[in-house]
Short mmCIF file of C-alpha atoms in Angstrom, two decimals:
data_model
loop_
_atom_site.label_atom_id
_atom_site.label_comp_id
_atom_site.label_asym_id
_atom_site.label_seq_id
_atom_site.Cartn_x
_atom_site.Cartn_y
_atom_site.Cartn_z
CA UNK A 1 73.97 94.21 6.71
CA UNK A 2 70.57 92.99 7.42
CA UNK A 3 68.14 94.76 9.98
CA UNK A 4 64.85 95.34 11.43
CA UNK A 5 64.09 98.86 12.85
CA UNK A 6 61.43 99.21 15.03
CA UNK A 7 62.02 103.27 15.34
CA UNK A 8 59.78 103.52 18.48
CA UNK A 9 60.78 102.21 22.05
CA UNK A 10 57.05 102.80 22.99
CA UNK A 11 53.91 104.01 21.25
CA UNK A 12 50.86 105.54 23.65
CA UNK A 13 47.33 104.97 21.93
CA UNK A 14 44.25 106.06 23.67
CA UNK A 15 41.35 102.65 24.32
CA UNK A 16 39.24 102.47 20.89
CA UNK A 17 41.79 104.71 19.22
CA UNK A 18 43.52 102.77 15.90
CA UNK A 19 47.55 101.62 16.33
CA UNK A 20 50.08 101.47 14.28
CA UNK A 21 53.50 99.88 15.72
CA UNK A 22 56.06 100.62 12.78
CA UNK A 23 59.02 98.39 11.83
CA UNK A 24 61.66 98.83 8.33
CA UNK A 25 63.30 96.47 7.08
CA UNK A 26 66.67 95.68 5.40
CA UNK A 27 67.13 92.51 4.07
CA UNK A 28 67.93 90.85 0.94
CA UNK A 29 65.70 89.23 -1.44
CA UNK A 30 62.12 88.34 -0.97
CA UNK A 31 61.26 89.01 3.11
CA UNK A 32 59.87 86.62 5.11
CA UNK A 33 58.08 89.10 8.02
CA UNK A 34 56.26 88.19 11.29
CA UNK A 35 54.99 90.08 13.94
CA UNK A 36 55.26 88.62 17.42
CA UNK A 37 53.57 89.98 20.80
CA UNK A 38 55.23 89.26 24.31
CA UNK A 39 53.00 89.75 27.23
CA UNK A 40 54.49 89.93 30.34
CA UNK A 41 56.27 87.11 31.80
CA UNK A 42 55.09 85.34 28.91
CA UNK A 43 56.56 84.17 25.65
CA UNK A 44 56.45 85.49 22.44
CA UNK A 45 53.73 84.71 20.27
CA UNK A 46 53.33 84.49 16.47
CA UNK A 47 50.73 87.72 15.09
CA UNK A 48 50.91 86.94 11.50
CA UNK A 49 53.15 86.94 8.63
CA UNK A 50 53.98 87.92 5.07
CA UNK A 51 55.68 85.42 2.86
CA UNK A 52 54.23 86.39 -0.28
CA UNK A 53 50.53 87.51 -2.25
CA UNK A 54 48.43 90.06 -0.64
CA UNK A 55 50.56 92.96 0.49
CA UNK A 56 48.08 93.47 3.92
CA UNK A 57 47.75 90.95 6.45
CA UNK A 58 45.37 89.63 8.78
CA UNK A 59 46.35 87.75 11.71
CA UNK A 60 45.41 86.82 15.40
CA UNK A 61 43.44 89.50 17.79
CA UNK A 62 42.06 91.95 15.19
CA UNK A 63 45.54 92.99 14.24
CA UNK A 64 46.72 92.99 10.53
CA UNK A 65 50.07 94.23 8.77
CA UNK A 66 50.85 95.72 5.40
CA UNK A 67 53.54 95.00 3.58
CA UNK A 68 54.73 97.71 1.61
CA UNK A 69 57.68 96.99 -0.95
CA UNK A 70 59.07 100.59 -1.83
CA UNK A 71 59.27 102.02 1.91
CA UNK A 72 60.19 98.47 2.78
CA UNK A 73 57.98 98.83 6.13
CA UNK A 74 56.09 96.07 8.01
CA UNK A 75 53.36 98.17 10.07
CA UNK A 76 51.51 96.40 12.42
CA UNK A 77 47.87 98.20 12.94
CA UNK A 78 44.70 97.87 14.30
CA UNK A 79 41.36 99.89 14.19
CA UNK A 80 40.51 99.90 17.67
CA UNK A 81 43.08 99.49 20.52
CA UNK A 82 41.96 97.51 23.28
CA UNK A 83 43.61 97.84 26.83
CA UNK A 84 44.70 94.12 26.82
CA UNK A 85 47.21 94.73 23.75
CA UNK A 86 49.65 96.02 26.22
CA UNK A 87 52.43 94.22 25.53
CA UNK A 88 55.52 94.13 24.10
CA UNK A 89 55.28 94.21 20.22
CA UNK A 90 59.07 92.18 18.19
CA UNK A 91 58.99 92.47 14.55
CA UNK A 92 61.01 90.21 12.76
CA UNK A 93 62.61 88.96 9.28
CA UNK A 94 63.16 85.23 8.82
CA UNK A 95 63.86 83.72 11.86
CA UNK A 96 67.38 85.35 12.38
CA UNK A 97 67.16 89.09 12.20
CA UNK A 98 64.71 90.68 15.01
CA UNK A 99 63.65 94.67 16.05
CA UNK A 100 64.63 95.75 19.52
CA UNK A 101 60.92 95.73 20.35
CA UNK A 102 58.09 98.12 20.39
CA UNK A 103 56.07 98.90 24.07
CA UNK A 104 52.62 99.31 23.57
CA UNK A 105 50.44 100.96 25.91
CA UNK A 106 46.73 101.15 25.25
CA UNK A 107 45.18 103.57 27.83
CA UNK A 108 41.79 103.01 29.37
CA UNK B 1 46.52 73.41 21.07
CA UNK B 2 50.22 72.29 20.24
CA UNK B 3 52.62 73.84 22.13
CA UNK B 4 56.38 74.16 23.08
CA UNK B 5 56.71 73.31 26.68
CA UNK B 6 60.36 74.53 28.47
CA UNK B 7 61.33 73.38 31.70
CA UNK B 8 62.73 74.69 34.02
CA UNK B 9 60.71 78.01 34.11
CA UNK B 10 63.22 79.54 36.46
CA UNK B 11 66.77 78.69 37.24
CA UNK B 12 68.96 80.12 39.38
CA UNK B 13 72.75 78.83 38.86
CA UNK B 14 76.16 80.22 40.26
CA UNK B 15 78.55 81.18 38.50
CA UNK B 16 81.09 78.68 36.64
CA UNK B 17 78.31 75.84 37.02
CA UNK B 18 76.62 73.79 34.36
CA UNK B 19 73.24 74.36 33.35
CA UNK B 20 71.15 72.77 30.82
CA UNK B 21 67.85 74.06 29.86
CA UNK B 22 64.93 71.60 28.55
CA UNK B 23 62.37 71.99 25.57
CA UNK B 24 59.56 69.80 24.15
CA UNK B 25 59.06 71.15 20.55
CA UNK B 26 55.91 70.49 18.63
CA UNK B 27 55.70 66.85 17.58
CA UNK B 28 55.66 67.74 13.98
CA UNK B 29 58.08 70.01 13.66
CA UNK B 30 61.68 70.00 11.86
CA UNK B 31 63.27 72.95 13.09
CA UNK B 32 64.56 73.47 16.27
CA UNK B 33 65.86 77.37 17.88
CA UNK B 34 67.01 79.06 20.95
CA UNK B 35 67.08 82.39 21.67
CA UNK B 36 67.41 84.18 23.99
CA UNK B 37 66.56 87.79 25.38
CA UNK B 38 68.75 89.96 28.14
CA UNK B 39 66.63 91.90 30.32
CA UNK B 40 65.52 94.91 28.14
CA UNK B 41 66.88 93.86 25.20
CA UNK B 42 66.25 92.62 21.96
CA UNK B 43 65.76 88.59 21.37
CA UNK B 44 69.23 87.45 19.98
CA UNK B 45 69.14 84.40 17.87
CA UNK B 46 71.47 81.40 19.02
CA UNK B 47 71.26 78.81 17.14
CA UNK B 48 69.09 76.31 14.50
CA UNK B 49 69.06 72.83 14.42
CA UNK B 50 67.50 70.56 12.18
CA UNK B 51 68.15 66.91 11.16
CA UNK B 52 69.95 66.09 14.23
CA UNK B 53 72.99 69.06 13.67
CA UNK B 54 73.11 72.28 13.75
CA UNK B 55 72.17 74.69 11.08
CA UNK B 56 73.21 78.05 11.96
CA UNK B 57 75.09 79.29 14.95
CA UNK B 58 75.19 83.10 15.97
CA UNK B 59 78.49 84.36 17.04
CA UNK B 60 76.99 84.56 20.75
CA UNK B 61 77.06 80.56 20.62
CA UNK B 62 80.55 79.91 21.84
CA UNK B 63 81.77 76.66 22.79
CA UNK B 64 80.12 76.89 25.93
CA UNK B 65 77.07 76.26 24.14
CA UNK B 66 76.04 72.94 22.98
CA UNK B 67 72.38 71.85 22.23
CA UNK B 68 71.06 68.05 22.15
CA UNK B 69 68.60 66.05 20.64
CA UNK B 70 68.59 63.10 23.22
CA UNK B 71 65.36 61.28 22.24
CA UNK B 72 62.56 61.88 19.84
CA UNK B 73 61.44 64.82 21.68
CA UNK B 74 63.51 67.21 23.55
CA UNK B 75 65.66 69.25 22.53
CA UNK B 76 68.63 70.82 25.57
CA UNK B 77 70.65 74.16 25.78
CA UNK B 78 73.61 73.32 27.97
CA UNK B 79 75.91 75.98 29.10
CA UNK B 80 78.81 74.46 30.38
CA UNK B 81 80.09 77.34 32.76
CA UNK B 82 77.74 79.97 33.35
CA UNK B 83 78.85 83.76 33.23
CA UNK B 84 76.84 86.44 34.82
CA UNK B 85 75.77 87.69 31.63
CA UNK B 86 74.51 84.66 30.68
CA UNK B 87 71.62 86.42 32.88
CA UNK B 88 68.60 85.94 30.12
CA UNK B 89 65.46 84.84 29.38
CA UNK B 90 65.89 81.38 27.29
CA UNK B 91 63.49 80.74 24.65
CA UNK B 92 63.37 77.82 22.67
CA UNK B 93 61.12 77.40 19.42
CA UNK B 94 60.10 75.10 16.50
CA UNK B 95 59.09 75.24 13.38
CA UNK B 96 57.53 72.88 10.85
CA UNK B 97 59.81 74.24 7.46
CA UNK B 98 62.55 76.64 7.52
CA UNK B 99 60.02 79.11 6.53
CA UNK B 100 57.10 79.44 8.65
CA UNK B 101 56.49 81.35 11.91
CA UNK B 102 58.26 80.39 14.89
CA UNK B 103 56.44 78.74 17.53
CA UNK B 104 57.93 79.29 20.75
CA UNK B 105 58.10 78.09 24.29
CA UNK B 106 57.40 80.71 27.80
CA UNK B 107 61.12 80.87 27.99
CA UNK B 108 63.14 80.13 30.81
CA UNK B 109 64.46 82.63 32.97
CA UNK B 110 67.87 81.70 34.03
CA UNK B 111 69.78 83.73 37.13
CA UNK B 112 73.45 83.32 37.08
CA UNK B 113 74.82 84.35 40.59
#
């Protein structure tokens, strides 16, 4: 069966500390991957997204991804957390198959 | 900016009623989705629609489900008698190919009492 893991409910990361929000995946063939944020009361919004090419990606807010074919893991990261990434962090394969979510809290 | 507008944001319905929730995709776009996302939970994919039928249904898309292309630009999620677990956050979202990211709506957040 197909599936996204996203193996932590909620990841802690200090103000100007680096992130990394971690999501597997199991799917067949060539994975289409996004990373979407949900702030609160809000919908979800597209990060960025690996189709095909360069195996890290750079997308909206600072934040980038790399794609890494043998662990078959979509990390999300960024160098320098900023309080306003709280959110709620979905990754996703295709448009069908979605993680349960990842809480971030970025402490001031 | 293009966007995906939803109306209503909030609905409150009781229980055995009809609803139908409203979306404006992005002028452009081909692809059409709802989701939707129980308090807590994951977002749950309900169903894709492109060239005026749908694509793919999840197995949560029952025949009380239906979705609508009325005019050239919305695009409806009726429910034709609401259960209490029907309790969600509605999302629709569009797409310009089957293959690019998802742009999606605030969501609606429909109450079923």
């Amino acid at each position: 069966a197909q599936s996204v893991a996203q193996p932590e409910d909620q990841v802690n990361v200090a103000e100007g500390n680096p992130l990394t929000v971690k999501c597997t995946y199991s799917v067949s063939g060539n994975p289409y991957l996004f990373w979407y944020v949900q702030y609160p009361n809000r919908g979800l919004q597209f990060l960025l997204k690996y189709i095909t090419g360069d195996n890290l990606v750079k997308g909206s807010y600072g934040f980038e991804a790399e794609f890494n074919k043998s662990q078959t893991s979509f990390h999300l990261k960024k160098p320098s957390a900023l309080v306003s990434d709280s959110a709620l962090y979905f990754c996703a394969a295709l448009k069908l198959i979605w993680g349960l979510g990842t809480s971030l809290a970025v402490n001031p | 900016e293009p966007e995906v507008t939803q109306t209503p944001s909030h609905q409150v319905t009781q229980m055995g009623q009809e609803v139908i929730l409203r979306c404006v995709p992005i002028s452009n776009h081909l692809y059409f989705y709802w989701y939707r996302q129980i308090l807590g939970q994951k977002v749950e994919f309900l169903v894709s629609f492109y060239n005026n039928e749908i694509s793919e249904k999840s197995e949560i898309f029952d025949d009380q489900f239906s979705v609508e292309r009325p005019d050239g630009s919305n695009f409806t999620l009726k429910i034709r008698s609401t259960k209490l677990e029907d309790s969600a956050m509605y999302f629709c979202a569009s797409t310009e190919t089957g293959r690019t990211e998802a742009f999606f709506g605030q969501g609606t957040r429909l109450t079923v009492v």
